[in-house]
Amino acid sequence: MTTLVACSHGTRSPVGRRVVAEIVEAVRVELPDVAVLPTFVDVQEPEVGGVVAGVTGPLVVVPLLLSRGYHTKVDIARAVGSRADAVQTAPLGPHPLMSEVLLARLAETVGPAGVRPGDHLVLAAAGSSEAVAVVDVEATAADLRGRVSVPVSVGFAAGATPRIADAVAQARADGAERVVCLSYVLAPGHFADVVRGAGADLTTAPLGADPRIARIVADRFTAAVAASAAG
């Protein structure tokens, strides 16, 4: 049986830790016959390299990260590369279900009236100096543009430009009557605080332990297992 190693960034926030634990538990519900092991690339233990080294039999590492970046290219890739029977999947995003989660958080924030003409959405991500991370966030924004009738731009808390506050200011300069930041972070913590402080009129809650995130993890895992079986 192939083991699923769910690898998140790690956080000092007790709420953030609880959200990740809830996601891992939801994955276990989605895949009741699969061993699901949580691990981290920073801040928390157990560290991904040690977990991967200790698993008996084949394994699939699913990054509980919203885009590719340093941790997928270096930390997780190094751990997976240490053994021939380990596979790394794509991160959580971009994925159509991730767009659904973002729009669910948006609906909770704007209420029954919904998005209105004159609104502008800023997809507010943590950010990375890796170009592939920007590509992945832009892909999620592109998917959102196909689902809503108002402009969608992107902003980053760190590592890339434009910064979230600058994206909010630009939206207003372009004539937006109301700017809504979509918090493209999993859980409360430092980056969620940066999004909330960027000056938007409204800011959505972090993605949280939405059941659709567990389904993304399950999709990534089952696709990787099927690909390995096919040779």
Tab-separated table of C-alpha atoms in Angstrom:
chain	number	residue	atom	x	y	z
A	1	MET	CA	0.000	0.000	0.000
A	2	THR	CA	1.281	3.443	-0.933
A	3	THR	CA	1.637	5.966	1.889
A	4	LEU	CA	0.483	9.566	1.482
A	5	VAL	CA	2.829	12.120	3.030
A	6	ALA	CA	0.995	15.442	3.421
A	7	CYS	CA	3.649	18.153	3.569
A	8	SER	CA	2.732	21.659	4.696
A	9	HIS	CA	4.907	24.672	5.411
A	10	GLY	CA	4.533	24.760	9.181
A	11	THR	CA	3.393	27.636	11.361
A	12	ARG	CA	3.706	28.949	14.903
A	13	SER	CA	0.025	29.904	14.922
A	14	PRO	CA	-2.064	27.517	17.053
A	15	VAL	CA	-5.061	28.193	14.819
A	16	GLY	CA	-2.993	27.549	11.708
A	17	ARG	CA	-1.739	24.272	13.146
A	18	ARG	CA	-5.296	23.221	13.905
A	19	VAL	CA	-6.442	23.992	10.358
A	20	VAL	CA	-3.665	21.878	8.843
A	21	ALA	CA	-4.444	19.036	11.251
A	22	GLU	CA	-8.105	19.222	10.217
A	23	ILE	CA	-7.138	19.054	6.543
A	24	VAL	CA	-5.001	15.976	7.184
A	25	GLU	CA	-7.853	14.334	9.079
A	26	ALA	CA	-10.253	15.135	6.228
A	27	VAL	CA	-7.827	13.480	3.798
A	28	ARG	CA	-7.920	10.357	5.966
A	29	VAL	CA	-11.704	10.369	5.622
A	30	GLU	CA	-11.403	10.742	1.834
A	31	LEU	CA	-8.880	7.881	1.681
A	32	PRO	CA	-9.787	5.552	4.562
A	33	ASP	CA	-7.515	2.730	3.405
A	34	VAL	CA	-4.417	4.919	3.014
A	35	ALA	CA	-1.889	5.820	5.700
A	36	VAL	CA	-1.665	9.631	5.771
A	37	LEU	CA	1.369	11.132	7.499
A	38	PRO	CA	1.668	14.881	8.198
A	39	THR	CA	5.036	16.555	7.809
A	40	PHE	CA	6.523	20.031	7.383
A	41	VAL	CA	9.279	21.960	5.637
A	42	ASP	CA	9.787	24.625	8.307
A	43	VAL	CA	8.925	25.655	11.886
A	44	GLN	CA	7.194	22.403	12.869
A	45	GLU	CA	8.223	18.793	13.233
A	46	PRO	CA	8.374	16.140	11.884
A	47	GLU	CA	10.501	17.374	8.999
A	48	VAL	CA	9.722	16.000	5.548
A	49	GLY	CA	13.110	14.403	4.943
A	50	GLY	CA	12.936	12.339	8.104
A	51	VAL	CA	9.378	11.185	7.459
A	52	VAL	CA	10.123	10.178	3.869
A	53	ALA	CA	13.236	8.285	4.968
A	54	GLY	CA	11.277	6.378	7.608
A	55	VAL	CA	8.385	5.132	5.464
A	56	THR	CA	8.401	1.476	4.475
A	57	GLY	CA	7.179	0.911	0.935
A	58	PRO	CA	6.183	3.338	-1.823
A	59	LEU	CA	4.996	6.815	-0.959
A	60	VAL	CA	3.531	9.933	-2.522
A	61	VAL	CA	4.279	13.385	-1.122
A	62	VAL	CA	1.445	15.856	-1.673
A	63	PRO	CA	2.508	19.433	-0.863
A	64	LEU	CA	-0.147	21.245	1.180
A	65	LEU	CA	1.103	24.412	-0.488
A	66	LEU	CA	-0.793	26.677	-2.859
A	67	SER	CA	1.829	26.885	-5.588
A	68	ARG	CA	5.184	25.593	-6.662
A	69	GLY	CA	8.182	27.374	-5.185
A	70	TYR	CA	11.370	26.921	-3.207
A	71	HIS	CA	9.950	24.294	-0.877
A	72	THR	CA	8.608	22.115	-3.694
A	73	LYS	CA	11.757	22.549	-5.789
A	74	VAL	CA	14.279	22.060	-2.990
A	75	ASP	CA	13.053	20.705	0.359
A	76	ILE	CA	10.417	18.272	-0.870
A	77	ALA	CA	12.281	17.402	-4.067
A	78	ARG	CA	15.401	16.545	-2.058
A	79	ALA	CA	13.445	14.258	0.249
A	80	VAL	CA	11.678	12.507	-2.624
A	81	GLY	CA	14.900	12.214	-4.607
A	82	SER	CA	16.487	10.204	-1.815
A	83	ARG	CA	14.537	7.081	-2.773
A	84	ALA	CA	13.344	5.479	-5.998
A	85	ASP	CA	9.849	4.589	-4.785
A	86	ALA	CA	8.828	8.132	-3.810
A	87	VAL	CA	6.819	10.557	-5.939
A	88	GLN	CA	6.030	14.241	-5.474
A	89	THR	CA	2.754	15.625	-6.826
A	90	ALA	CA	1.780	19.130	-7.810
A	91	PRO	CA	0.769	21.396	-4.918
A	92	LEU	CA	-2.841	22.247	-4.077
A	93	GLY	CA	-3.074	24.988	-6.661
A	94	PRO	CA	-3.908	25.724	-9.310
A	95	HIS	CA	-6.941	23.424	-9.319
A	96	PRO	CA	-10.600	24.059	-10.224
A	97	LEU	CA	-11.693	23.061	-6.727
A	98	MET	CA	-9.370	25.691	-5.266
A	99	SER	CA	-11.219	28.341	-7.244
A	100	GLU	CA	-14.463	26.990	-5.809
A	101	VAL	CA	-13.090	27.365	-2.278
A	102	LEU	CA	-11.989	30.939	-2.967
A	103	LEU	CA	-15.427	31.807	-4.320
A	104	ALA	CA	-17.085	30.193	-1.300
A	105	ARG	CA	-15.027	32.418	1.014
A	106	LEU	CA	-15.970	35.378	-1.195
A	107	ALA	CA	-19.681	34.572	-0.917
A	108	GLU	CA	-19.380	34.417	2.869
A	109	THR	CA	-17.748	37.846	2.872
A	110	VAL	CA	-19.956	39.823	0.483
A	111	GLY	CA	-23.202	38.283	1.720
A	112	PRO	CA	-26.464	37.663	-0.144
A	113	ALA	CA	-26.019	40.672	-2.451
A	114	GLY	CA	-22.970	38.996	-3.953
A	115	VAL	CA	-20.363	40.580	-6.172
A	116	ARG	CA	-21.613	43.786	-7.748
A	117	PRO	CA	-20.603	45.972	-10.695
A	118	GLY	CA	-17.697	48.166	-9.687
A	119	ASP	CA	-16.079	45.463	-7.565
A	120	HIS	CA	-12.490	44.406	-8.111
A	121	LEU	CA	-11.028	41.204	-6.664
A	122	VAL	CA	-7.379	40.940	-5.651
A	123	LEU	CA	-6.105	37.384	-5.317
A	124	ALA	CA	-3.752	37.919	-2.377
A	125	ALA	CA	-1.045	35.258	-2.123
A	126	ALA	CA	1.911	34.776	0.204
A	127	GLY	CA	4.399	35.116	-2.645
A	128	SER	CA	7.742	33.621	-3.600
A	129	SER	CA	10.882	34.677	-5.427
A	130	GLU	CA	10.433	31.609	-7.650
A	131	ALA	CA	8.902	32.516	-11.010
A	132	VAL	CA	6.866	29.297	-11.103
A	133	ALA	CA	4.990	30.418	-7.988
A	134	VAL	CA	3.840	33.568	-9.768
A	135	VAL	CA	2.797	31.459	-12.766
A	136	ASP	CA	0.669	29.232	-10.537
A	137	VAL	CA	-1.028	32.157	-8.786
A	138	GLU	CA	-1.711	33.808	-12.137
A	139	ALA	CA	-3.265	30.541	-13.347
A	140	THR	CA	-5.632	30.554	-10.378
A	141	ALA	CA	-6.512	34.183	-11.094
A	142	ALA	CA	-7.189	33.299	-14.732
A	143	ASP	CA	-9.559	30.535	-13.650
A	144	LEU	CA	-11.368	32.964	-11.354
A	145	ARG	CA	-11.760	35.460	-14.199
A	146	GLY	CA	-13.728	32.824	-16.064
A	147	ARG	CA	-16.097	32.444	-13.117
A	148	VAL	CA	-16.856	36.049	-12.095
A	149	SER	CA	-18.003	39.158	-13.947
A	150	VAL	CA	-15.588	41.625	-12.317
A	151	PRO	CA	-11.838	42.219	-12.718
A	152	VAL	CA	-9.399	39.955	-10.892
A	153	SER	CA	-5.777	40.934	-10.288
A	154	VAL	CA	-3.051	39.444	-8.110
A	155	GLY	CA	-0.911	40.707	-5.252
A	156	PHE	CA	1.779	39.143	-3.091
A	157	ALA	CA	2.707	39.551	0.551
A	158	ALA	CA	6.411	38.944	-0.127
A	159	GLY	CA	8.866	37.670	-2.700
A	160	ALA	CA	7.092	38.959	-5.811
A	161	THR	CA	5.328	42.023	-7.136
A	162	PRO	CA	2.946	43.703	-7.085
A	163	ARG	CA	2.587	43.696	-3.329
A	164	ILE	CA	-0.972	43.290	-2.106
A	165	ALA	CA	-1.369	46.891	-0.923
A	166	ASP	CA	-0.106	48.120	-4.305
A	167	ALA	CA	-2.576	45.882	-6.138
A	168	VAL	CA	-5.389	47.276	-3.982
A	169	ALA	CA	-4.281	50.843	-4.701
A	170	GLN	CA	-4.043	50.120	-8.429
A	171	ALA	CA	-7.550	48.663	-8.466
A	172	ARG	CA	-8.869	51.879	-6.944
A	173	ALA	CA	-6.867	53.971	-9.400
A	174	ASP	CA	-8.480	51.966	-12.194
A	175	GLY	CA	-11.914	52.964	-10.923
A	176	ALA	CA	-12.961	50.161	-8.601
A	177	GLU	CA	-15.772	51.158	-6.254
A	178	ARG	CA	-15.079	48.285	-3.870
A	179	VAL	CA	-11.918	46.207	-3.604
A	180	VAL	CA	-12.102	42.725	-2.115
A	181	CYS	CA	-8.971	40.787	-1.191
A	182	LEU	CA	-9.293	37.033	-1.631
A	183	SER	CA	-7.028	35.536	1.037
A	184	TYR	CA	-5.073	32.910	-0.867
A	185	VAL	CA	-3.585	31.402	2.282
A	186	LEU	CA	-4.582	28.212	4.048
A	187	ALA	CA	-4.931	29.444	7.599
A	188	PRO	CA	-4.655	32.413	9.959
A	189	GLY	CA	-1.092	33.525	10.594
A	190	HIS	CA	1.467	36.047	9.407
A	191	PHE	CA	0.485	36.112	5.738
A	192	ALA	CA	-3.227	36.250	6.526
A	193	ASP	CA	-2.465	39.292	8.677
A	194	VAL	CA	-0.615	40.939	5.780
A	195	VAL	CA	-3.608	40.364	3.497
A	196	ARG	CA	-5.997	41.785	6.069
A	197	GLY	CA	-3.833	44.875	6.500
A	198	ALA	CA	-3.519	45.670	2.790
A	199	GLY	CA	-6.300	48.264	2.782
A	200	ALA	CA	-9.052	46.497	0.857
A	201	ASP	CA	-12.680	47.317	1.591
A	202	LEU	CA	-13.350	43.662	2.353
A	203	THR	CA	-11.054	40.708	2.982
A	204	THR	CA	-12.117	37.085	2.864
A	205	ALA	CA	-11.204	34.528	5.486
A	206	PRO	CA	-8.324	32.139	4.757
A	207	LEU	CA	-9.215	28.994	2.835
A	208	GLY	CA	-9.445	26.888	5.985
A	209	ALA	CA	-10.155	23.172	6.257
A	210	ASP	CA	-12.668	23.173	3.430
A	211	PRO	CA	-13.621	19.619	2.352
A	212	ARG	CA	-12.688	20.469	-1.230
A	213	ILE	CA	-9.058	20.895	-0.204
A	214	ALA	CA	-9.015	17.329	1.082
A	215	ARG	CA	-10.496	16.256	-2.251
A	216	ILE	CA	-7.662	18.005	-4.096
A	217	VAL	CA	-5.147	16.090	-1.981
A	218	ALA	CA	-6.965	12.832	-2.694
A	219	ASP	CA	-7.049	13.636	-6.426
A	220	ARG	CA	-3.316	14.366	-6.486
A	221	PHE	CA	-2.554	11.152	-4.610
A	222	THR	CA	-4.743	8.809	-6.647
A	223	ALA	CA	-3.469	10.267	-9.929
A	224	ALA	CA	0.138	9.747	-8.814
A	225	VAL	CA	-0.528	6.161	-7.742
A	226	ALA	CA	-2.252	5.417	-11.053
A	227	ALA	CA	0.619	6.961	-13.022
A	228	SER	CA	3.167	4.897	-11.092
A	229	ALA	CA	1.180	1.716	-11.703
A	230	ALA	CA	1.015	2.486	-15.418
A	231	GLY	CA	4.795	2.653	-15.498
